[in-house]
Short mmCIF file of C-alpha atoms and ligand atoms in Angstrom, two decimals:
data_model
loop_
_atom_site.label_atom_id
_atom_site.label_comp_id
_atom_site.label_asym_id
_atom_site.label_seq_id
_atom_site.Cartn_x
_atom_site.Cartn_y
_atom_site.Cartn_z
CA MET A 1 15.18 3.94 -7.91
CA GLN A 2 12.58 5.81 -7.54
CA LYS A 3 10.63 6.25 -4.31
CA ILE A 4 7.14 5.28 -4.53
CA PHE A 5 4.86 7.38 -2.65
CA ALA A 6 1.06 5.19 -2.31
CA ALA A 7 -2.38 7.39 -0.54
CA ASN A 8 -4.68 5.24 0.82
CA TRP A 9 -8.00 6.92 1.18
CA LYS A 10 -10.71 3.70 2.88
CA LEU A 11 -13.88 4.85 3.39
CA PHE A 12 -13.52 8.21 2.32
CA LYS A 13 -14.05 10.86 -0.48
CA SER A 14 -16.69 10.93 -3.24
CA PRO A 15 -16.78 11.19 -6.95
CA ALA A 16 -16.56 14.24 -6.80
CA GLU A 17 -14.03 15.41 -3.62
CA THR A 18 -11.85 13.22 -5.68
CA ARG A 19 -12.33 15.01 -8.69
CA GLN A 20 -11.54 18.06 -7.09
CA PHE A 21 -8.86 16.50 -4.94
CA PHE A 22 -7.15 15.95 -8.45
CA LYS A 23 -7.26 19.35 -10.18
CA ASN A 24 -5.69 20.31 -7.10
CA PHE A 25 -3.14 17.76 -6.53
CA LYS A 26 -2.53 18.16 -10.98
CA GLU A 27 -0.40 21.52 -9.82
CA VAL A 28 1.75 19.98 -7.66
CA VAL A 29 2.71 16.85 -8.96
CA SER A 30 5.84 17.68 -10.18
CA LYS A 31 7.05 18.19 -6.65
CA SER A 32 7.40 14.64 -6.30
CA THR A 33 10.86 12.78 -6.04
CA GLY A 34 9.01 10.03 -6.34
CA GLU A 35 5.71 7.63 -8.10
CA VAL A 36 2.34 8.77 -6.72
CA VAL A 37 -0.24 5.92 -6.94
CA PHE A 38 -4.04 6.27 -4.93
CA PHE A 39 -6.41 4.00 -3.53
CA PRO A 40 -9.11 5.91 -3.44
CA PRO A 41 -12.79 3.84 -2.80
CA ALA A 42 -13.55 1.43 -5.49
CA ILE A 43 -16.96 4.05 -6.76
CA CYS A 44 -14.51 6.70 -7.01
CA LEU A 45 -11.82 4.31 -9.53
CA GLU A 46 -13.90 6.51 -12.71
CA ALA A 47 -13.02 9.74 -11.91
CA ALA A 48 -9.54 9.12 -10.56
CA SER A 49 -9.37 7.17 -13.09
CA GLU A 50 -10.71 10.86 -15.64
CA SER A 51 -8.89 13.16 -13.01
CA VAL A 52 -4.93 11.02 -14.10
CA LYS A 53 -5.45 10.69 -17.90
CA GLY A 54 -2.97 12.07 -19.53
CA THR A 55 -0.48 12.28 -15.41
CA ASN A 56 1.72 9.59 -14.65
CA ILE A 57 0.20 9.61 -11.72
CA ALA A 58 -0.75 5.94 -11.27
CA PHE A 59 -4.01 4.16 -9.18
CA GLY A 60 -6.05 1.23 -7.99
CA VAL A 61 -8.64 -0.35 -5.84
CA GLN A 62 -7.93 -0.92 -1.90
CA ASN A 63 -8.76 -4.72 -2.13
CA CYS A 64 -9.89 -7.19 -5.44
CA TYR A 65 -12.06 -9.91 -5.35
CA ALA A 66 -9.80 -13.52 -6.66
CA GLN A 67 -11.26 -13.92 -9.51
CA VAL A 68 -12.32 -11.76 -11.92
CA GLN A 69 -16.68 -12.01 -12.61
CA GLY A 70 -18.75 -14.89 -11.06
CA ALA A 71 -21.44 -14.51 -8.72
CA PHE A 72 -19.49 -12.57 -5.69
CA THR A 73 -22.02 -9.97 -4.14
CA GLY A 74 -19.93 -6.48 -3.58
CA GLU A 75 -16.36 -7.55 -4.64
CA ASN A 76 -14.02 -5.24 -6.80
CA SER A 77 -12.81 -6.97 -9.54
CA ALA A 78 -9.42 -5.99 -10.75
CA GLN A 79 -10.17 -6.47 -13.92
CA THR A 80 -12.61 -3.95 -14.31
CA ALA A 81 -9.98 -1.43 -12.13
CA LYS A 82 -7.84 -2.72 -14.97
CA GLU A 83 -9.88 -2.15 -17.78
CA LEU A 84 -10.43 1.48 -16.14
CA GLY A 85 -6.64 2.25 -15.95
CA ALA A 86 -5.48 0.90 -12.25
CA LYS A 87 -1.84 0.04 -12.30
CA TYR A 88 -2.21 -1.00 -8.81
CA ILE A 89 -3.73 -3.39 -5.89
CA LEU A 90 -3.53 -3.22 -2.39
CA ILE A 91 -3.63 -6.13 -0.74
CA GLY A 92 -4.15 -7.45 2.18
CA HIS A 93 -4.16 -4.11 3.78
CA SER A 94 -4.36 -4.80 7.70
CA GLU A 95 -8.80 -3.08 7.72
CA ARG A 96 -8.71 -5.69 5.30
CA ARG A 97 -7.69 -9.05 7.54
CA GLN A 98 -8.53 -7.26 11.33
CA ILE A 99 -12.23 -5.94 10.07
CA PHE A 100 -13.17 -8.23 7.02
CA GLY A 101 -10.64 -11.98 8.60
CA GLU A 102 -8.73 -11.69 4.66
CA THR A 103 -6.30 -14.71 5.61
CA ASP A 104 -3.32 -15.18 4.38
CA ALA A 105 -4.60 -17.83 2.28
CA ALA A 106 -7.04 -15.26 -0.06
CA ILE A 107 -4.64 -12.81 0.07
CA ALA A 108 -2.29 -15.56 -1.91
CA ASP A 109 -4.81 -15.83 -4.26
CA LYS A 110 -5.62 -12.23 -5.57
CA VAL A 111 -1.57 -11.69 -5.66
CA ALA A 112 -1.39 -14.31 -7.89
CA LEU A 113 -4.61 -13.04 -10.35
CA THR A 114 -3.16 -9.55 -9.55
CA GLN A 115 -0.02 -10.19 -11.42
CA SER A 116 -1.31 -13.01 -13.32
CA LEU A 117 -3.40 -9.62 -15.31
CA GLY A 118 -0.37 -7.29 -15.81
CA LEU A 119 -1.21 -5.68 -12.41
CA THR A 120 1.34 -5.21 -9.64
CA PRO A 121 -0.08 -6.64 -6.42
CA LEU A 122 0.67 -4.01 -2.77
CA LEU A 123 1.26 -6.23 -0.90
CA CYS A 124 0.32 -5.02 3.32
CA ILE A 125 1.56 -6.84 5.89
CA GLY A 126 2.77 -5.42 10.00
CA GLU A 127 3.35 -6.90 13.32
CA THR A 128 0.01 -6.08 15.90
CA LEU A 129 1.00 -4.39 19.84
CA ALA A 130 0.59 -8.00 20.94
CA GLU A 131 3.24 -9.06 18.40
CA ARG A 132 6.34 -6.40 18.98
CA GLU A 133 5.77 -6.54 22.92
CA SER A 134 6.15 -10.59 22.72
CA THR A 135 9.13 -10.23 19.72
CA HIS A 136 7.22 -12.29 17.49
CA THR A 137 7.55 -9.20 15.01
CA TYR A 138 10.41 -11.57 12.42
CA ARG A 139 8.05 -14.57 13.45
CA ILE A 140 5.01 -13.02 12.16
CA LEU A 141 6.33 -10.79 9.40
CA GLU A 142 8.06 -14.01 8.02
CA THR A 143 5.35 -15.87 7.92
CA GLN A 144 3.14 -13.57 6.14
CA LEU A 145 5.83 -12.75 3.10
CA GLU A 146 6.35 -16.67 3.33
CA LEU A 147 1.82 -17.31 2.96
CA GLY A 148 0.83 -14.08 0.59
CA LEU A 149 3.31 -14.67 -1.84
CA ALA A 150 2.99 -18.38 -2.06
CA LYS A 151 1.23 -18.27 -5.17
CA ALA A 152 3.20 -15.17 -6.23
CA ASP A 153 5.70 -14.60 -9.81
CA LYS A 154 8.97 -14.01 -8.70
CA THR A 155 9.96 -12.78 -12.35
CA LYS A 156 6.64 -9.84 -12.40
CA PRO A 157 6.61 -6.80 -9.87
CA VAL A 158 5.68 -6.69 -6.31
CA VAL A 159 5.88 -3.94 -4.17
CA ILE A 160 5.46 -4.50 -0.44
CA ALA A 161 4.55 -2.08 2.66
CA TYR A 162 5.57 -3.03 6.27
CA GLU A 163 2.55 -1.54 7.85
CA PRO A 164 2.95 -2.08 12.41
CA VAL A 165 -0.64 -2.14 13.20
CA TRP A 166 -0.66 -0.38 16.21
CA ALA A 167 1.61 2.94 13.72
CA ILE A 168 -1.81 2.87 11.93
CA GLY A 169 -4.46 5.55 12.24
CA THR A 170 -3.02 5.52 16.03
CA GLY A 171 -0.79 8.83 15.81
CA LYS A 172 2.42 6.80 16.88
CA VAL A 173 4.58 6.25 14.56
CA ALA A 174 7.62 3.33 14.13
CA THR A 175 10.82 5.35 15.23
CA PRO A 176 13.81 6.04 12.71
CA GLU A 177 15.36 3.07 14.75
CA GLN A 178 11.87 0.77 14.16
CA VAL A 179 11.72 1.08 11.43
CA ALA A 180 15.42 0.23 9.71
CA GLU A 181 15.73 -2.90 11.83
CA THR A 182 11.87 -4.57 10.91
CA HIS A 183 12.24 -3.00 7.37
CA THR A 184 16.35 -4.83 7.51
CA ASP A 185 14.24 -7.77 8.65
CA VAL A 186 11.88 -7.75 5.72
CA GLN A 187 14.38 -7.71 3.62
CA THR A 188 16.06 -10.20 4.73
CA ILE A 189 13.04 -12.04 3.86
CA LEU A 190 11.84 -11.09 0.93
CA THR A 191 15.99 -12.50 -0.46
CA LYS A 192 15.49 -15.91 1.45
CA LEU A 193 12.40 -16.12 -0.70
CA GLY A 194 13.23 -15.42 -4.01
CA PHE A 195 11.73 -12.05 -4.14
CA LYS A 196 13.52 -7.90 -5.26
CA ALA A 197 10.60 -5.73 -3.96
CA PRO A 198 10.66 -2.07 -2.63
CA ILE A 199 9.51 -2.40 1.13
CA LEU A 200 6.75 0.81 1.32
CA TYR A 201 6.64 1.83 5.49
CA GLY A 202 3.06 2.68 6.20
CA GLY A 203 1.30 4.25 10.19
CA SER A 204 0.87 7.72 10.90
CA VAL A 205 2.97 9.41 7.82
CA LYS A 206 3.18 12.48 8.25
CA ALA A 207 4.79 15.74 6.34
CA ASP A 208 6.47 16.04 9.91
CA ASN A 209 8.35 12.49 9.70
CA ALA A 210 8.78 11.44 6.43
CA ALA A 211 12.08 13.01 6.03
CA GLY A 212 13.62 11.11 8.99
CA LEU A 213 11.75 7.62 7.62
CA ILE A 214 12.82 7.81 4.41
CA LYS A 215 16.32 7.61 5.40
CA GLN A 216 15.81 4.46 6.53
CA PRO A 217 17.95 1.75 5.23
CA HIS A 218 15.69 -0.47 2.48
CA VAL A 219 12.71 2.05 2.40
CA GLY A 220 11.61 2.62 -0.55
CA GLY A 221 8.39 5.09 -0.38
CA PHE A 222 5.98 5.23 2.25
CA LEU A 223 1.83 4.05 1.88
CA VAL A 224 0.01 6.94 3.73
CA GLY A 225 -3.73 6.51 4.94
CA GLY A 226 -4.98 9.85 7.35
CA ALA A 227 -2.53 12.36 5.67
CA SER A 228 -3.34 11.39 1.79
CA LEU A 229 -6.35 13.16 2.60
CA GLU A 230 -5.10 16.45 1.60
CA VAL A 231 -3.13 17.39 -1.61
CA ASP A 232 -1.30 20.05 0.79
CA SER A 233 0.02 17.26 3.71
CA PHE A 234 0.75 14.72 0.89
CA ILE A 235 2.79 16.08 -1.51
CA LYS A 236 5.03 17.40 1.25
CA ILE A 237 5.62 13.30 2.06
CA ALA A 238 5.49 12.95 -1.29
CA SER A 239 8.91 15.40 -2.31
CA VAL A 240 11.02 14.46 0.57
C1 PEP B 1 -3.16 2.77 5.96
O1 PEP B 1 -4.02 2.95 5.77
O2 PEP B 1 -2.44 2.04 5.62
C2 PEP B 1 -2.60 4.02 7.24
C3 PEP B 1 -0.77 3.74 6.48
O3 PEP B 1 -2.49 4.78 7.82
P1 PEP B 1 -2.55 6.14 8.48
O4 PEP B 1 -1.09 6.94 7.20
O5 PEP B 1 -3.79 6.90 8.95
O6 PEP B 1 -1.60 5.59 9.98
#
């Protein structure tokens, strides 16, 4: 199955920088062995949409509200993202959970709405360092998947990103052994819940560690933050 290489730009890049990035990225995208997906800031979505027109580069927003419209100041509409050509919605990133207090219940509603619009939710899960050290990782991931997918349609696409919170933006990448073991656990949980979904790894993926991680069992690609902001480093990762 084709790997997925997803870029989470967080709150970086302006519309002009987005256009410049894609101008350069389109020249090298054919080196990628998989599907590439970008999550620019919502305010850059139109610039991304126009930049990737006519290519097979996919994009989406980093978050959406669980309703398509209404009096919800400051939120993103998945419906509007779809109208701009988005294919994916990133849901439940650890920064959303930790900084903005996003709950598993809210995440479940966003996953359901995303699927109902014909878009693919990219649902992020992951344990904190304290949870890993107290060996609760399996239980944490099982709960996040059970609750986050509680309203999901098993017949529609969904992608999971396993992102250990302690590895996001820290430079502390999980070892290939930790990735192998945890992705196998995530696969077991998904099978038990009745879902078939690619499982991406995220957490300090860089050009020099991607090749070792992609070989691990049940690694369906990567979700990349910092190293996705530069064309050179991201295309190296997307070409492993
Ligand atoms: C992320 O933002 O999902 C992420 C994995 O970030 P980084 O690659 O910078 O650790």
